[in-house]
CSV table of C-alpha atoms in Angstrom, one decimal:
chain,number,residue,atom,x,y,z
M,24,MET,CA,-42.1,99.6,132.1
M,25,ILE,CA,-41.2,98.4,135.6
M,26,PRO,CA,-44.2,98.5,137.9
M,27,ALA,CA,-43.8,101.2,140.6
M,28,HIS,CA,-44.7,98.9,143.4
M,29,ILE,CA,-41.9,96.5,142.5
M,30,GLY,CA,-39.4,99.3,142.7
M,31,GLU,CA,-40.7,100.4,146.0
M,32,LEU,CA,-40.6,96.8,147.4
M,33,ALA,CA,-37.0,96.4,146.2
M,34,ALA,CA,-36.0,99.6,147.9
M,35,ALA,CA,-37.6,98.5,151.2
M,36,VAL,CA,-35.9,95.0,151.4
M,37,PRO,CA,-33.9,94.7,154.6
M,38,GLY,CA,-30.2,93.7,154.7
M,39,LEU,CA,-29.3,90.0,154.4
M,40,ARG,CA,-28.1,89.7,157.9
M,41,GLN,CA,-31.4,91.1,159.2
M,42,MET,CA,-33.4,88.8,157.0
M,43,PHE,CA,-31.4,85.7,158.0
M,44,ALA,CA,-31.7,86.6,161.7
M,45,ALA,CA,-35.5,87.1,161.4
M,46,ASP,CA,-36.1,83.9,159.4
M,47,PRO,CA,-33.9,80.9,160.5
M,48,ASP,CA,-35.5,78.9,157.7
M,49,ARG,CA,-34.5,81.4,155.0
M,50,ALA,CA,-31.9,79.2,153.4
M,51,HIS,CA,-34.3,76.4,153.0
M,52,ARG,CA,-37.1,78.5,151.7
M,53,GLY,CA,-34.8,80.3,149.3
M,54,THR,CA,-33.7,77.2,147.6
M,55,VAL,CA,-35.2,75.7,144.4
M,56,ASP,CA,-34.6,72.0,143.5
M,57,ALA,CA,-35.1,70.8,140.0
M,58,CYS,CA,-33.5,68.2,137.7
M,59,GLY,CA,-30.6,67.5,139.9
M,60,ILE,CA,-29.8,71.1,140.6
M,61,ARG,CA,-30.1,72.8,143.9
M,62,ALA,CA,-30.1,76.6,143.5
M,63,ASP,CA,-29.8,78.7,146.6
M,64,PHE,CA,-31.3,82.2,146.2
M,65,SER,CA,-31.3,83.0,149.9
M,66,ARG,CA,-28.3,85.3,149.5
M,67,GLN,CA,-30.1,87.6,147.1
M,68,LEU,CA,-31.7,90.8,148.4
M,69,VAL,CA,-35.2,89.5,147.9
M,70,ASP,CA,-37.8,89.1,150.6
M,71,VAL,CA,-41.1,87.4,150.4
M,72,ALA,CA,-43.1,90.5,149.4
M,73,LEU,CA,-40.7,91.3,146.5
M,74,PHE,CA,-40.5,87.7,145.4
M,75,ASP,CA,-44.3,87.4,145.3
M,76,ALA,CA,-44.6,90.7,143.4
M,77,ALA,CA,-42.0,89.6,140.8
M,78,VAL,CA,-43.8,86.3,140.2
M,79,GLY,CA,-47.1,88.1,140.0
M,80,HIS,CA,-45.6,90.5,137.4
M,81,ALA,CA,-44.4,87.5,135.3
M,82,GLU,CA,-47.8,86.1,135.4
M,83,SER,CA,-49.5,89.4,134.6
M,84,ILE,CA,-47.5,90.0,131.4
M,85,GLY,CA,-48.4,86.5,130.0
M,86,LEU,CA,-45.0,84.8,130.5
M,87,ALA,CA,-46.7,81.4,130.8
M,88,GLN,CA,-48.5,81.9,127.4
M,89,ARG,CA,-45.2,83.1,125.8
M,90,VAL,CA,-43.4,80.0,127.0
M,91,GLU,CA,-46.1,77.7,125.8
M,92,ALA,CA,-46.1,79.5,122.4
M,93,MET,CA,-42.4,78.9,122.1
M,94,PHE,CA,-42.7,75.2,122.9
M,95,ALA,CA,-45.6,74.9,120.5
M,96,GLY,CA,-43.6,76.3,117.5
M,97,GLU,CA,-45.4,79.5,117.2
M,98,SER,CA,-43.5,82.5,115.7
M,99,VAL,CA,-41.8,84.2,118.7
M,100,ASN,CA,-38.8,85.5,116.7
M,101,HIS,CA,-40.8,88.5,115.5
M,102,THR,CA,-38.0,90.2,113.6
M,103,GLU,CA,-37.4,87.1,111.4
M,104,GLY,CA,-40.9,85.7,111.6
M,105,ARG,CA,-39.7,82.4,112.9
M,106,ALA,CA,-40.3,79.9,115.7
M,107,ALA,CA,-37.5,79.4,118.3
M,108,LEU,CA,-37.6,75.6,118.6
M,109,HIS,CA,-34.2,74.7,119.9
M,110,THR,CA,-36.2,72.7,122.4
M,111,ALA,CA,-37.5,70.4,119.6
M,112,SER,CA,-33.9,69.2,118.9
M,113,ARG,CA,-33.9,67.3,122.3
M,114,ALA,CA,-37.6,66.4,122.5
M,115,ARG,CA,-37.0,62.9,121.3
M,116,GLY,CA,-40.3,61.1,120.9
M,117,SER,CA,-42.3,64.3,120.5
M,118,SER,CA,-45.1,64.4,117.9
M,119,LEU,CA,-44.2,68.0,116.9
M,120,PRO,CA,-43.2,68.0,113.2
M,121,GLU,CA,-40.0,70.0,113.9
M,122,ALA,CA,-39.0,67.5,116.6
M,123,ARG,CA,-39.5,64.5,114.3
M,124,GLN,CA,-37.4,66.2,111.6
M,125,SER,CA,-34.7,67.1,114.1
M,126,ALA,CA,-34.6,63.5,115.3
M,127,THR,CA,-33.9,62.4,111.7
M,128,TRP,CA,-31.1,65.0,111.2
M,129,LEU,CA,-29.6,64.1,114.6
M,130,GLY,CA,-29.8,60.4,113.8
M,131,GLN,CA,-27.7,61.1,110.6
M,132,ALA,CA,-25.2,63.1,112.6
M,133,LEU,CA,-24.9,60.4,115.2
M,134,GLU,CA,-24.4,57.7,112.6
M,135,LEU,CA,-21.6,59.7,110.9
M,136,ALA,CA,-20.0,60.5,114.3
M,137,ASP,CA,-20.1,56.7,115.1
M,138,ALA,CA,-18.4,56.0,111.7
M,139,VAL,CA,-15.7,58.6,112.5
M,140,ARG,CA,-15.2,57.0,115.9
M,141,ASN,CA,-15.0,53.4,114.7
M,142,GLY,CA,-12.8,54.2,111.7
M,143,THR,CA,-15.3,53.3,108.9
M,144,ALA,CA,-15.5,56.9,107.7
M,145,LEU,CA,-12.3,57.6,105.8
M,146,SER,CA,-10.5,60.8,104.9
M,147,ALA,CA,-9.5,62.0,101.4
M,148,ALA,CA,-6.3,60.0,101.9
M,149,GLY,CA,-8.3,56.8,102.7
M,150,ALA,CA,-7.3,56.8,106.4
M,151,PRO,CA,-9.3,56.8,109.5
M,152,PHE,CA,-9.7,60.1,111.4
M,153,GLU,CA,-7.7,60.8,114.5
M,154,THR,CA,-8.6,64.4,115.0
M,155,VAL,CA,-11.6,66.6,114.4
M,156,VAL,CA,-11.2,70.4,113.9
M,157,ASN,CA,-14.4,72.4,114.1
M,158,ILE,CA,-14.4,75.7,112.3
M,159,GLY,CA,-17.3,78.0,113.3
M,160,ILE,CA,-18.0,81.2,115.2
M,161,GLY,CA,-20.6,82.4,117.7
M,162,GLY,CA,-23.1,79.6,118.5
M,163,SER,CA,-21.3,77.3,116.1
M,164,ASP,CA,-18.2,77.5,118.3
M,165,LEU,CA,-19.1,78.6,121.8
M,166,GLY,CA,-21.7,75.9,122.5
M,167,PRO,CA,-19.9,72.8,121.2
M,168,ALA,CA,-16.5,74.0,122.5
M,169,MET,CA,-18.0,74.6,126.0
M,170,VAL,CA,-19.8,71.2,126.1
M,171,ALA,CA,-16.8,69.3,124.7
M,172,HIS,CA,-14.7,70.8,127.4
M,173,ALA,CA,-17.3,70.1,130.1
M,174,LEU,CA,-17.6,66.5,129.0
M,175,ARG,CA,-13.9,65.9,128.4
M,176,ARG,CA,-13.9,63.2,131.2
M,177,PHE,CA,-16.2,61.1,129.0
M,178,ALA,CA,-14.3,61.6,125.7
M,179,ASP,CA,-13.1,58.4,124.2
M,180,GLY,CA,-13.1,59.3,120.5
M,181,PRO,CA,-10.8,61.4,118.3
M,182,GLU,CA,-9.3,64.6,119.7
M,183,VAL,CA,-11.5,67.6,119.0
M,184,ARG,CA,-10.1,71.1,118.5
M,185,PHE,CA,-12.0,74.4,117.8
M,186,VAL,CA,-11.2,77.4,115.6
M,187,SER,CA,-13.3,80.6,115.5
M,188,ASN,CA,-11.1,83.6,115.1
M,189,VAL,CA,-10.0,84.9,111.6
M,190,ASP,CA,-6.7,85.8,113.2
M,191,PRO,CA,-4.4,83.3,111.3
M,192,ALA,CA,-2.8,82.3,114.6
M,193,ASP,CA,-6.0,80.6,115.7
M,194,LEU,CA,-6.1,78.1,112.8
M,195,ASP,CA,-2.3,77.7,112.9
M,196,ARG,CA,-2.6,76.6,116.5
M,197,ALA,CA,-5.4,74.2,115.8
M,198,LEU,CA,-3.6,72.5,112.9
M,199,ASP,CA,-0.2,72.5,114.6
M,200,GLY,CA,1.1,68.9,114.8
M,201,LEU,CA,-1.8,67.3,112.9
M,202,ASP,CA,-1.7,65.1,109.9
M,203,PRO,CA,-4.0,66.3,107.0
M,204,ALA,CA,-4.5,62.7,106.1
M,205,THR,CA,-6.2,61.9,109.4
M,206,THR,CA,-7.9,65.2,110.2
M,207,LEU,CA,-11.6,65.8,109.8
M,208,ILE,CA,-12.6,69.4,109.2
M,209,VAL,CA,-16.1,70.3,110.3
M,210,VAL,CA,-17.4,73.6,108.9
M,211,SER,CA,-20.2,74.7,111.3
M,212,SER,CA,-22.4,77.6,110.3
M,213,LYS,CA,-26.1,78.2,110.3
M,214,THR,CA,-26.0,80.4,107.2
M,215,PHE,CA,-22.6,79.4,105.7
M,216,THR,CA,-21.9,83.2,105.3
M,217,PRO,CA,-19.6,84.4,108.1
M,218,LEU,CA,-16.4,85.8,106.7
M,219,GLU,CA,-14.3,84.4,109.5
M,220,THR,CA,-15.6,80.9,109.1
M,221,LEU,CA,-15.3,80.8,105.3
M,222,HIS,CA,-11.8,82.2,105.2
M,223,ASN,CA,-10.6,79.7,107.8
M,224,ALA,CA,-12.4,76.9,105.9
M,225,ASP,CA,-10.7,78.0,102.7
M,226,ARG,CA,-7.3,77.7,104.4
M,227,ALA,CA,-8.1,74.4,105.8
M,228,ARG,CA,-9.3,73.1,102.5
M,229,SER,CA,-6.0,74.1,100.9
M,230,TRP,CA,-4.1,72.5,103.8
M,231,VAL,CA,-5.8,69.1,103.2
M,232,ALA,CA,-5.8,69.3,99.3
M,233,ASP,CA,-2.1,70.1,99.1
M,234,ALA,CA,-1.3,67.1,101.2
M,235,CYS,CA,-3.9,64.6,100.0
M,236,GLY,CA,-4.6,65.7,96.4
M,237,SER,CA,-8.3,66.0,97.2
M,238,TRP,CA,-10.3,67.3,100.2
M,239,GLU,CA,-14.0,66.5,99.9
M,240,LYS,CA,-14.0,63.3,102.1
M,241,SER,CA,-12.1,65.1,104.8
M,242,PHE,CA,-14.8,67.8,105.3
M,243,VAL,CA,-18.2,67.8,107.0
M,244,GLY,CA,-20.6,70.8,106.8
M,245,VAL,CA,-23.2,71.6,109.5
M,246,THR,CA,-25.7,74.1,108.5
M,247,ALA,CA,-29.4,75.3,108.1
M,248,ARG,CA,-28.6,76.2,104.5
M,249,PRO,CA,-27.4,73.0,102.7
M,250,GLU,CA,-27.5,74.8,99.4
M,251,ALA,CA,-24.9,77.3,100.6
M,252,ALA,CA,-22.7,74.5,101.9
M,253,ALA,CA,-23.0,72.7,98.5
M,254,ALA,CA,-22.1,75.9,96.7
M,255,TRP,CA,-18.9,76.1,98.8
M,256,GLY,CA,-18.1,72.4,97.9
M,257,ILE,CA,-19.4,70.3,100.7
M,258,ASP,CA,-20.5,66.9,99.5
M,259,ALA,CA,-24.2,66.2,100.0
M,260,SER,CA,-23.4,62.9,101.9
M,261,ARG,CA,-21.3,64.9,104.4
M,262,CYS,CA,-23.7,67.8,104.9
M,263,LEU,CA,-25.6,67.7,108.3
M,264,ARG,CA,-28.7,69.8,108.7
M,265,PHE,CA,-30.6,71.6,111.3
M,266,GLY,CA,-33.7,73.9,111.1
M,267,ASP,CA,-33.6,77.6,110.6
M,268,TRP,CA,-36.0,77.7,113.6
M,269,VAL,CA,-32.9,76.9,115.9
M,270,GLY,CA,-31.1,80.1,116.9
M,271,GLY,CA,-27.3,79.8,116.6
M,272,ARG,CA,-26.6,80.5,120.2
M,273,PHE,CA,-29.1,77.8,121.2
M,274,SER,CA,-28.0,75.2,118.7
M,275,VAL,CA,-25.6,73.0,120.6
M,276,SER,CA,-28.3,70.3,121.0
M,277,SER,CA,-28.8,70.2,117.3
M,278,THR,CA,-26.3,68.8,114.7
M,279,ILE,CA,-24.1,71.7,115.6
M,280,GLY,CA,-23.1,69.3,118.5
M,281,PHE,CA,-21.5,67.0,115.9
M,282,PRO,CA,-17.9,67.5,117.2
M,283,VAL,CA,-19.1,66.6,120.7
M,284,MET,CA,-20.7,63.5,119.3
M,285,CYS,CA,-17.4,62.5,117.8
M,286,ALA,CA,-15.6,63.1,121.1
M,287,VAL,CA,-18.0,61.3,123.5
M,288,GLY,CA,-20.1,59.1,121.4
M,289,PRO,CA,-23.9,58.7,120.8
M,290,SER,CA,-24.7,57.3,124.3
M,291,VAL,CA,-23.2,60.2,126.2
M,292,PHE,CA,-24.5,62.8,123.8
M,293,GLY,CA,-28.0,61.2,124.3
M,294,GLU,CA,-27.7,61.7,128.1
M,295,PHE,CA,-26.8,65.3,127.4
M,296,LEU,CA,-29.9,65.8,125.3
M,297,ASP,CA,-32.0,64.1,128.0
M,298,GLY,CA,-30.7,66.5,130.6
M,299,LEU,CA,-31.8,69.4,128.4
M,300,HIS,CA,-35.2,67.9,127.8
M,301,GLY,CA,-35.7,67.3,131.5
M,302,LEU,CA,-35.2,71.0,132.3
M,303,ASP,CA,-37.2,72.0,129.3
M,304,GLU,CA,-40.2,70.1,130.7
M,305,HIS,CA,-39.7,71.6,134.2
M,306,PHE,CA,-39.6,75.1,132.6
M,307,LEU,CA,-42.8,74.4,130.7
M,308,HIS,CA,-44.8,72.8,133.5
M,309,ALA,CA,-43.6,73.9,136.9
M,310,PRO,CA,-45.4,76.7,138.8
M,311,PHE,CA,-43.4,80.0,138.5
M,312,ALA,CA,-42.6,80.1,142.2
M,313,GLU,CA,-41.0,76.7,141.9
M,314,ASN,CA,-39.7,77.0,138.4
M,315,LEU,CA,-35.9,77.2,138.4
M,316,PRO,CA,-35.4,79.0,135.1
M,317,VAL,CA,-38.1,81.5,135.9
M,318,VAL,CA,-36.9,82.2,139.4
M,319,HIS,CA,-33.4,82.6,138.2
M,320,GLY,CA,-34.6,84.9,135.4
M,321,LEU,CA,-36.6,87.0,137.8
M,322,VAL,CA,-33.6,87.4,140.1
M,323,TRP,CA,-31.5,88.6,137.2
M,324,TRP,CA,-34.3,91.0,136.2
M,325,LEU,CA,-34.6,92.4,139.7
M,326,ASN,CA,-30.9,93.0,139.9
M,327,THR,CA,-30.5,94.4,136.4
M,328,ALA,CA,-33.7,96.2,135.4
M,329,VAL,CA,-35.1,97.1,138.8
M,330,ARG,CA,-31.9,97.8,140.8
M,331,GLY,CA,-29.8,99.0,137.9
M,332,LEU,CA,-26.9,96.7,138.6
M,333,GLY,CA,-25.0,96.6,135.2
M,334,SER,CA,-23.1,93.3,135.4
M,335,VAL,CA,-23.1,89.8,136.8
M,336,ALA,CA,-20.2,87.5,137.4
M,337,VAL,CA,-20.6,83.9,136.7
M,338,VAL,CA,-18.0,81.9,138.6
M,339,PRO,CA,-18.0,78.1,138.0
M,340,TYR,CA,-16.0,76.3,140.7
M,341,ALA,CA,-15.3,73.5,138.2
M,342,SER,CA,-12.5,73.6,135.8
M,343,ASP,CA,-14.5,71.5,133.3
M,344,LEU,CA,-16.9,74.5,133.1
M,345,ALA,CA,-14.2,77.0,132.3
M,346,LEU,CA,-15.8,77.9,129.0
M,347,PHE,CA,-19.2,78.3,130.5
M,348,PRO,CA,-19.0,82.1,131.2
M,349,ALA,CA,-18.0,82.8,127.6
M,350,PHE,CA,-20.9,80.6,126.4
M,351,LEU,CA,-23.3,82.6,128.6
M,352,GLN,CA,-21.9,85.9,127.3
M,353,GLN,CA,-23.4,85.2,123.9
M,354,LEU,CA,-26.5,83.4,125.1
M,355,VAL,CA,-27.5,86.2,127.5
M,356,MET,CA,-26.2,89.4,125.9
M,357,GLU,CA,-27.1,88.6,122.3
M,358,SER,CA,-30.5,87.5,123.4
M,359,ASN,CA,-31.3,90.4,125.8
M,360,GLY,CA,-29.0,93.1,124.6
M,361,LYS,CA,-31.8,95.2,123.2
M,362,GLY,CA,-32.7,98.8,123.2
M,363,THR,CA,-36.3,98.4,122.2
M,364,ASP,CA,-39.3,96.3,123.3
M,365,LEU,CA,-41.3,94.0,121.1
M,366,ALA,CA,-43.4,96.9,120.0
M,367,GLY,CA,-40.4,98.9,118.9
M,368,ASN,CA,-40.6,101.4,121.9
M,369,ARG,CA,-37.3,102.6,123.4
M,370,LEU,CA,-36.5,100.8,126.7
M,371,HIS,CA,-36.1,102.9,129.8
M,372,SER,CA,-34.3,100.2,131.8
M,373,VAL,CA,-31.4,98.0,131.1
M,374,ALA,CA,-32.5,94.6,129.4
M,375,SER,CA,-29.3,92.6,130.0
M,376,PRO,CA,-26.4,92.8,132.4
M,377,VAL,CA,-22.8,92.5,131.1
M,378,VAL,CA,-21.9,88.9,131.8
M,379,PHE,CA,-18.3,88.0,132.7
M,380,GLY,CA,-16.6,85.3,134.7
M,381,GLU,CA,-13.7,82.9,135.3
M,382,PRO,CA,-13.5,79.6,137.0
M,383,GLY,CA,-12.9,79.6,140.8
M,384,THR,CA,-10.5,79.6,142.4
M,385,ASN,CA,-8.7,81.5,139.7
M,386,ALA,CA,-11.2,84.3,139.9
M,387,GLN,CA,-10.4,84.9,143.5
M,388,HIS,CA,-6.9,85.9,142.5
M,389,SER,CA,-8.1,88.3,139.7
M,390,PHE,CA,-11.3,90.2,140.0
M,391,PHE,CA,-12.6,89.3,143.4
M,392,GLN,CA,-10.8,92.2,145.0
M,393,LEU,CA,-13.2,94.5,143.2
M,394,LEU,CA,-16.2,92.4,144.2
M,395,HIS,CA,-15.3,92.6,147.8
M,396,GLN,CA,-13.9,96.2,148.1
M,397,GLY,CA,-15.1,98.1,145.0
M,398,VAL,CA,-17.9,100.7,145.3
M,399,GLN,CA,-20.0,99.0,142.6
M,400,VAL,CA,-22.3,96.1,143.4
M,401,VAL,CA,-21.7,93.1,141.2
M,402,PRO,CA,-24.1,90.1,141.6
M,403,VAL,CA,-22.4,86.7,141.5
M,404,ASP,CA,-23.6,83.3,140.4
M,405,PHE,CA,-21.5,80.6,142.0
M,406,ILE,CA,-21.7,77.2,140.4
M,407,GLY,CA,-20.3,74.0,141.8
M,408,SER,CA,-20.7,70.2,141.6
M,409,VAL,CA,-21.2,67.9,144.5
M,410,GLU,CA,-19.4,65.2,142.8
M,411,PRO,CA,-15.6,65.6,142.3
M,412,MET,CA,-14.7,66.1,138.6
M,413,GLY,CA,-11.1,65.0,139.2
M,414,SER,CA,-9.1,62.3,141.0
M,415,ASP,CA,-8.5,64.1,144.3
M,416,PRO,CA,-11.5,64.3,146.7
M,417,ALA,CA,-9.6,66.4,149.2
M,418,ALA,CA,-8.9,69.0,146.5
M,419,HIS,CA,-12.5,69.0,145.6
M,420,ASP,CA,-13.5,69.7,149.2
M,421,LEU,CA,-11.1,72.7,149.2
M,422,LEU,CA,-12.6,73.9,146.0
M,423,VAL,CA,-16.2,73.8,147.3
M,424,ALA,CA,-15.2,75.2,150.7
M,425,ASN,CA,-13.7,78.2,148.8
M,426,MET,CA,-16.9,78.6,146.9
M,427,LEU,CA,-19.1,78.5,149.9
M,428,ALA,CA,-16.8,80.8,151.9
M,429,GLN,CA,-16.8,83.3,149.0
M,430,SER,CA,-20.5,83.3,148.7
M,431,ASP,CA,-20.9,83.9,152.4
M,432,ALA,CA,-18.3,86.7,152.4
M,433,LEU,CA,-20.0,88.5,149.5
M,434,ALA,CA,-23.5,88.1,150.9
M,435,VAL,CA,-23.2,88.8,154.6
M,436,VAL,CA,-20.5,91.4,155.3
M,437,ALA,CA,-19.9,94.2,157.7
M,438,GLY,CA,-21.6,97.4,156.7
M,439,PRO,CA,-22.0,100.9,158.3
M,440,GLY,CA,-22.9,100.4,161.9
M,441,LEU,CA,-22.7,96.7,161.8
M,442,ALA,CA,-20.1,94.5,163.5
M,443,PRO,CA,-18.3,91.9,161.4
M,444,PRO,CA,-19.8,88.4,161.5
M,445,VAL,CA,-18.7,86.3,164.4
M,446,GLY,CA,-15.3,84.8,164.0
M,447,TRP,CA,-14.2,87.4,161.4
M,448,SER,CA,-11.3,89.7,161.9
M,449,LEU,CA,-11.2,92.7,159.6
M,450,GLY,CA,-8.3,95.2,159.4
M,451,GLY,CA,-8.6,99.0,159.1
M,452,SER,CA,-11.8,100.7,158.1
M,453,HIS,CA,-10.7,100.8,154.5
M,454,GLU,CA,-11.2,97.0,154.4
M,455,VAL,CA,-14.8,97.1,155.5
M,456,PRO,CA,-17.2,97.0,152.5
M,457,GLU,CA,-20.5,98.8,152.7
M,458,GLY,CA,-23.4,96.4,152.4
M,459,GLY,CA,-23.8,92.9,151.1
M,460,HIS,CA,-23.5,91.6,147.6
M,461,ARG,CA,-25.9,89.3,145.8
M,462,SER,CA,-24.9,85.7,145.2
M,463,VAL,CA,-26.3,82.4,144.1
M,464,VAL,CA,-24.9,79.0,144.9
M,465,GLN,CA,-25.8,76.2,142.5
M,466,ILE,CA,-24.7,72.7,143.3
M,467,GLY,CA,-25.5,69.9,140.8
M,468,SER,CA,-24.3,66.5,139.7
M,469,ALA,CA,-21.4,66.1,137.3
M,470,GLY,CA,-22.7,63.8,134.7
M,471,PRO,CA,-23.4,64.5,131.0
M,472,ASP,CA,-27.1,65.1,131.6
M,473,ALA,CA,-26.3,67.9,134.1
M,474,VAL,CA,-24.1,70.0,132.0
M,475,GLU,CA,-26.7,71.7,129.9
M,476,ARG,CA,-29.1,71.8,132.8
M,477,ARG,CA,-26.7,74.3,134.3
M,478,CYS,CA,-26.5,76.2,131.1
M,479,HIS,CA,-30.3,76.5,130.9
M,480,VAL,CA,-30.6,77.7,134.5
M,481,ALA,CA,-27.8,80.2,134.5
M,482,ALA,CA,-29.1,81.7,131.3
M,483,GLY,CA,-32.3,82.6,133.1
M,484,GLY,CA,-34.8,80.9,130.9
M,485,VAL,CA,-36.5,84.2,129.9
M,486,THR,CA,-34.8,85.2,126.6
M,487,PRO,CA,-36.1,86.9,123.4
M,488,PHE,CA,-34.9,85.5,120.2
M,489,ALA,CA,-34.9,88.3,117.6
M,490,ARG,CA,-31.6,89.6,116.4
M,491,ARG,CA,-30.6,93.0,115.0
M,492,GLY,CA,-27.7,92.6,112.7
M,493,ASP,CA,-8.9,89.8,148.7
M,494,PRO,CA,-8.9,90.2,152.6
M,495,THR,CA,-12.6,90.2,152.9
M,496,ALA,CA,-13.1,87.0,151.1
M,497,GLU,CA,-11.5,84.9,153.8
M,498,PRO,CA,-10.1,87.5,156.2
M,499,THR,CA,-8.9,84.9,158.8
M,500,ARG,CA,-8.6,81.7,156.7
M,501,ARG,CA,-11.6,80.7,158.7
M,502,GLN,CA,-12.3,77.0,159.1
M,503,THR,CA,-14.9,75.6,156.8
M,504,PRO,CA,-16.3,72.1,157.5
M,505,ALA,CA,-15.5,69.5,154.8
M,506,LEU,CA,-18.5,68.8,152.6
M,507,PHE,CA,-19.1,65.2,153.5
M,508,GLY,CA,-17.9,65.2,157.2
M,509,GLY,CA,-14.5,64.7,158.5
M,510,GLU,CA,-12.0,67.3,159.7
M,511,CYS,CA,-12.3,71.0,158.9
M,512,ILE,CA,-10.3,72.4,156.0
M,513,GLU,CA,-9.1,75.9,155.3
M,514,ALA,CA,-10.2,78.2,152.5
M,515,ALA,CA,-7.5,80.4,151.0
M,516,PRO,CA,-7.8,84.2,151.1
M,517,ALA,CA,-8.9,85.8,147.9
M,518,GLY,CA,-6.4,88.7,147.9
M,519,ALA,CA,-3.2,86.6,148.3
M,520,ASP,CA,-0.5,87.2,145.8
M,521,ASP,CA,0.4,84.3,143.5
């Protein structure tokens, strides 16, 4: 049940332009810094009174105790009676039994990945591996595929491909042009039961066996049920384990990350784990008002449950994070897509928004027209990197300029009775949106340790674990200063035709 006073405070929040005019320091005070991420929440329709009330509500319902219980390995997955200890898979050096066990399993996975990379692990044909094909679905695909794509600049091992769909075209595409004698098939599944995964694995097994005469040495299984993998035929020496206390959608930091290990190597994957652990520690120990996952989660809760906004767009202005929105779709909607509370009572407010997104600037030329001129309000999370992820710094400045311009346009626009912001030229009245949109700007570093920090933040950090089976964007191509000084650059309009 949403406290009545929070609803009243949310309804009384002034417009963004009014709040910025009244508080010149709003942008600074609305920004949270943690673990190399700077998250600017100042463009959200949240004032001091509402923020304090939301933090107080989180404290009053025992959120701190629930977070501590999760990290301690208590049973927080009430439906399955399990812990949710994905955090243990990156808590290297922890005395927690699950963390020590996870470290052992990860060590075995990293050792095998290193052997694949250096050519000492051989296929059924006796050849080194040149390509890795991961077969999985849900968290056994979305997480490792997203991270492998995000860290592609650091990849110096075999090419890695991913298959998830039972549509035969998906596996056909993945195997196209590959040599069965030099291809490692990784069957990733927590339970080793999904029909899609097993059917694709059967096809891949036949593909290898027909060419090589045998197949066992060309397959690796990654699972929480090694007995099921063995029954399918995975050799015990090629079966990598993780605990059933790791939810599939949270499992990329476990041995499910094996394809990523093959691509980038143990050192880079270790940096990735350290980035995760750093934010885990921040989440566990930082005061709520300064706690990035908590603040972000509360903002999403205010927008979704309190204001009734049914969706949120996640727009990474980084091509390397192109798969991030798809990853979040499962992470958020499978976690929070519930109709009852922990006691089994029917919910009277929406528990999760519909998450969607595309990389910017592509998104500006697809759904941003609706964001700017549609009648529904869609919160937007903008994600960008300070450091260029490619070879053209000027293009990176253009990219970030577009991101900042879009966030400004969606946040502070002309509404009824308000003049357009200074320097903006709007056309007819049909182009003037009514009221501002909510947006978040996140700017972080671009290294391996930063990738999963962003994942953790954008997911909100407050997630249950149980499962049941356009002209306004840049109306005048206004000049935007280059990020690091120098001459001004222009940001392209969102509504322009390709």
